[in-house]
mmCIF file of C-alpha atoms in Angstrom:
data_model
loop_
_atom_site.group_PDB
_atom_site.id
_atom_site.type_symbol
_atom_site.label_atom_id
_atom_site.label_comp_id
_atom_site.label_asym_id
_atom_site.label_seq_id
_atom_site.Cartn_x
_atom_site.Cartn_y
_atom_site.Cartn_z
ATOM 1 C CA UNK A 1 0.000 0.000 0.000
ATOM 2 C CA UNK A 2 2.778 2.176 1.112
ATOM 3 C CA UNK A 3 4.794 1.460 -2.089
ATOM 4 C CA UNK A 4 1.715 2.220 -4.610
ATOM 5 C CA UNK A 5 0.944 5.667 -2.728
ATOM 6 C CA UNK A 6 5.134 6.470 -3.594
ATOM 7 C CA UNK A 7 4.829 5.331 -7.126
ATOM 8 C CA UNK A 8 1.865 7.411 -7.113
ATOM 9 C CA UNK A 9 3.471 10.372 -6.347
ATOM 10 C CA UNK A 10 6.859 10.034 -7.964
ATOM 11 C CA UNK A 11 4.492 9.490 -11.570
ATOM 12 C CA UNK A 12 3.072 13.232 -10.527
ATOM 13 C CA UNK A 13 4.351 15.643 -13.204
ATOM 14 C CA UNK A 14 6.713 18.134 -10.605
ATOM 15 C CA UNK A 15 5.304 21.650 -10.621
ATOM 16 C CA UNK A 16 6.458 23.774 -13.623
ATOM 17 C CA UNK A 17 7.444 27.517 -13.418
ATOM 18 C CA UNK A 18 4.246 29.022 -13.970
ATOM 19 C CA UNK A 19 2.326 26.909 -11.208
ATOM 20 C CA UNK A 20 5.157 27.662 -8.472
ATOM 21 C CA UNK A 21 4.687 31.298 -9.431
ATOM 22 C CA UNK A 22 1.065 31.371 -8.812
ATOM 23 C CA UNK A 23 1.374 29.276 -6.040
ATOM 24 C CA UNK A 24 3.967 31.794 -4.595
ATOM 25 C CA UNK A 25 1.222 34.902 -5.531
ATOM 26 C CA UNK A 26 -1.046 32.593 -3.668
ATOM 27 C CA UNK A 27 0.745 32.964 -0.519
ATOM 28 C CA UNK A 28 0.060 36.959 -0.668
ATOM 29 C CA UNK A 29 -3.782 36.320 -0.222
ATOM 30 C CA UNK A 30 -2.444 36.397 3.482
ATOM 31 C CA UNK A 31 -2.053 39.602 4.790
ATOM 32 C CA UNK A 32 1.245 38.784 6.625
ATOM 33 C CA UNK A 33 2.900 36.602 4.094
ATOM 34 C CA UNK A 34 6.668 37.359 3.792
ATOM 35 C CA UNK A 35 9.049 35.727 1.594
ATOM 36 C CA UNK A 36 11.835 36.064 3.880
ATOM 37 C CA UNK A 37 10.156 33.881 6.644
ATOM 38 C CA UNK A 38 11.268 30.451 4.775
ATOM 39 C CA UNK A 39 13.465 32.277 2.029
ATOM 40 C CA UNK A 40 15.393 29.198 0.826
ATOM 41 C CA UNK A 41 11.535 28.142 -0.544
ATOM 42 C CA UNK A 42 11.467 31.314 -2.720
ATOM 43 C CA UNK A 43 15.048 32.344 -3.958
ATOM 44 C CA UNK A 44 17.773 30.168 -5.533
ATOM 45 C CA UNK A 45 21.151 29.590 -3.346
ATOM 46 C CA UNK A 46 23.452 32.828 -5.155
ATOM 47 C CA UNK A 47 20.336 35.295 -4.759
ATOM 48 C CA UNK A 48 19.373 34.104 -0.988
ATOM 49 C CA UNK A 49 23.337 34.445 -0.372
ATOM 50 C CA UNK A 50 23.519 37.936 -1.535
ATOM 51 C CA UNK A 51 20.030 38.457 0.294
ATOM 52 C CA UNK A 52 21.415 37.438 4.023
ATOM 53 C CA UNK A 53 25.234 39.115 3.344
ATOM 54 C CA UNK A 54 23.169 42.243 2.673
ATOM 55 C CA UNK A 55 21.212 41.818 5.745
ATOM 56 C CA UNK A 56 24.295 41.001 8.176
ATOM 57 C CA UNK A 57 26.324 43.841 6.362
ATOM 58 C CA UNK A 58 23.873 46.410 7.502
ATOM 59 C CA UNK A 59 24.095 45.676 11.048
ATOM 60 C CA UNK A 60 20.420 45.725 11.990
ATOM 61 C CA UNK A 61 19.718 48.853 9.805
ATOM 62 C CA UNK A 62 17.727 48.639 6.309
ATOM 63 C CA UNK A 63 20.683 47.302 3.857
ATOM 64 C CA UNK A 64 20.068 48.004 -0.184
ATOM 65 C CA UNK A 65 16.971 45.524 -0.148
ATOM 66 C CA UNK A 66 14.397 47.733 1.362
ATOM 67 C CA UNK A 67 11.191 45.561 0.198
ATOM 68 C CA UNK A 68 9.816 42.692 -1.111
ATOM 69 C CA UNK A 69 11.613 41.497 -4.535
ATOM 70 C CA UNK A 70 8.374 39.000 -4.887
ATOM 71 C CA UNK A 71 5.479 41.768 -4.983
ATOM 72 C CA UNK A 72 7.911 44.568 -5.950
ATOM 73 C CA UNK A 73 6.910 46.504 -2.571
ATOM 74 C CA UNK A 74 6.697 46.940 0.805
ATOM 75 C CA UNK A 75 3.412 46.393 1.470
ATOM 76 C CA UNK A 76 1.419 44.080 -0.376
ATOM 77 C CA UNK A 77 -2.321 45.077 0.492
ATOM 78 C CA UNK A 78 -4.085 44.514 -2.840
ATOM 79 C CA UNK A 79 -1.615 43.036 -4.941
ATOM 80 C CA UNK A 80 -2.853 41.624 -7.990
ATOM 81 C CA UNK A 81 -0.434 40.022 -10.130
ATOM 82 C CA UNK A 82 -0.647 38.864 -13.543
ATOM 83 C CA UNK A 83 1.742 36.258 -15.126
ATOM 84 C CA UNK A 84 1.933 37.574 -18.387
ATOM 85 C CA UNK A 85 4.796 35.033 -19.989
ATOM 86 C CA UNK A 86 6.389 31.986 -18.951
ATOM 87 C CA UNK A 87 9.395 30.824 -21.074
ATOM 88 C CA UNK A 88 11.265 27.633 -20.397
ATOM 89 C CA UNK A 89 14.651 28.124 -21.860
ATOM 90 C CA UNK A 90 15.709 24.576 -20.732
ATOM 91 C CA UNK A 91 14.474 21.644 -18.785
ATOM 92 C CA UNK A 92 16.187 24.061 -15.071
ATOM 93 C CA UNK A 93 15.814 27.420 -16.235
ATOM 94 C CA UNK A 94 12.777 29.575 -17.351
ATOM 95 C CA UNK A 95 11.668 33.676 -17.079
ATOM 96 C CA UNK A 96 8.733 34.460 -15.821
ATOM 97 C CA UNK A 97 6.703 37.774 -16.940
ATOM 98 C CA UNK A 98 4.773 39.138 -14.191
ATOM 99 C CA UNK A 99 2.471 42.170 -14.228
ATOM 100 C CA UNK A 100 2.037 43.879 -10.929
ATOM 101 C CA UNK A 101 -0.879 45.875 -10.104
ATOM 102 C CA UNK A 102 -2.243 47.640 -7.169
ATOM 103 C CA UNK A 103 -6.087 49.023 -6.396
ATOM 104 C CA UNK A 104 -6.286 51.685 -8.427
ATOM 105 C CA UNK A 105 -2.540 51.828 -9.581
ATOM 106 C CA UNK A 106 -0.836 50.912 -13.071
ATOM 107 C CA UNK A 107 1.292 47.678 -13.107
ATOM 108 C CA UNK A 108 4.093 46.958 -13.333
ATOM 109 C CA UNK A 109 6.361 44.735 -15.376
ATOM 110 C CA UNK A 110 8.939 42.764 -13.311
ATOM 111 C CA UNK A 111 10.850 38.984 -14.735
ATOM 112 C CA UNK A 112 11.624 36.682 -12.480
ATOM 113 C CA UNK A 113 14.861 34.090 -13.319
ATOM 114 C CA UNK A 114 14.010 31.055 -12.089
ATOM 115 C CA UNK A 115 16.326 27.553 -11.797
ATOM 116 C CA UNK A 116 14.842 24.054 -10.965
ATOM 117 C CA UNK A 117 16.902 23.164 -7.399
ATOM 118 C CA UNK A 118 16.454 20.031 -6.245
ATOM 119 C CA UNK A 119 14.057 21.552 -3.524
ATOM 120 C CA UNK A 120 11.871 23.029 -6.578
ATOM 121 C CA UNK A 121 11.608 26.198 -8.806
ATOM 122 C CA UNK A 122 13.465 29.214 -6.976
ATOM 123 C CA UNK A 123 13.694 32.502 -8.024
ATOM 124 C CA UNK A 124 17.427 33.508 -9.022
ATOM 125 C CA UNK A 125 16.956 36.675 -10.228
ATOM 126 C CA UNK A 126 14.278 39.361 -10.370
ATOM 127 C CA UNK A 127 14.348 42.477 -12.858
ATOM 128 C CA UNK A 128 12.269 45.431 -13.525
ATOM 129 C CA UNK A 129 12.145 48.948 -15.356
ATOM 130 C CA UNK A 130 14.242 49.993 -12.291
ATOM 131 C CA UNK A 131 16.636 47.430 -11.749
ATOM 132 C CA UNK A 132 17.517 44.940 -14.563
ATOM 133 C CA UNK A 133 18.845 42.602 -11.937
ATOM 134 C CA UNK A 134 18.663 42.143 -8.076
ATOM 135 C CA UNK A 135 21.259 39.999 -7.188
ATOM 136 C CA UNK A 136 23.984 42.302 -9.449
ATOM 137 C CA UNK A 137 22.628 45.454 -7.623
ATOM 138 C CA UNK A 138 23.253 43.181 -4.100
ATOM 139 C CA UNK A 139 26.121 41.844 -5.055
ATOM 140 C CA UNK A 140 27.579 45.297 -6.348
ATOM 141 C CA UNK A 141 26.244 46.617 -2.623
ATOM 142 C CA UNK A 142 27.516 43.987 -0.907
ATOM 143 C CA UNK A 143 31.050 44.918 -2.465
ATOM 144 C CA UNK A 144 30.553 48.516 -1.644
ATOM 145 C CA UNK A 145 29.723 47.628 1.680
ATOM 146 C CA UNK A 146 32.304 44.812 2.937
ATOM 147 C CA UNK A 147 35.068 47.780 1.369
ATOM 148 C CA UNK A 148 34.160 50.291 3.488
ATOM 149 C CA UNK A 149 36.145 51.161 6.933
#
């Protein structure tokens, strides 16, 4: 019994980049949902790396990552996002197209990177009008800050 409810499962097509994305959205239907409360189930090792270095680097003050890189803000009260594109460039990588809109406000455009960990889909990079890519803007602040005196 045990062994047909495993063969079960393992013959379940694994979630594909546009389902962990909505299923990630999902989580924002609760009004305190944070990625950074489990972030190793949203971003991909380098980003969650540069993430916490940018955290311990500003010693308890706000480091360069002053929201949420998920909902593009820092608070998410009526968030409604639209995934707009979903292209799988291989079998462990594919962008994700999200527009994010507010009550009453215009959306946004923001594409997610994601990789296929062994854990799941993680985001590895997020980009937008602003900032063509978060982890090279924590990285490059990361630098910046480990250099100074």
């Amino acid at each position: 019994m045990i062994l047909l409810a495993l063969l079960a499962a393992a013959a379940q097509p694994a979630e594909g980049p546009r389902a962990y994305m909505e299923r990630l959205y999902a989580n924002y239907r609760t009004s305190d949902y944070s990625p950074f409360t489990h972030p190793e189930r949203v971003f991909a090792p380098p980003l969650l790396r540069a993430i916490k270095e940018d955290s311990r680097l500003a010693n308890g003050e706000v480091g360069y990552l002053d929201g949420d890189p998920v909902c593009q803000c820092q608070d998410s009260a009526g968030i409604h996002p639209t995934i707009t594109s979903v292209t799988q460039e291989r079998p462990d990588k594919a962008v994700v197209r999200v527009s994010i809109g507010w009550n009453g406000d215009k959306a946004r455009p923001a594409t997610f990177k994601l990789v296929r960990t062994k854990a799941g889909w993680r985001i590895a990079d997020v980009g937008s009008a602003d900032e063509p890519s978060l982890l090279r803007a924590l990285e490059t602040a990361n630098r910046k800050a480990r250099a100074k005196p």
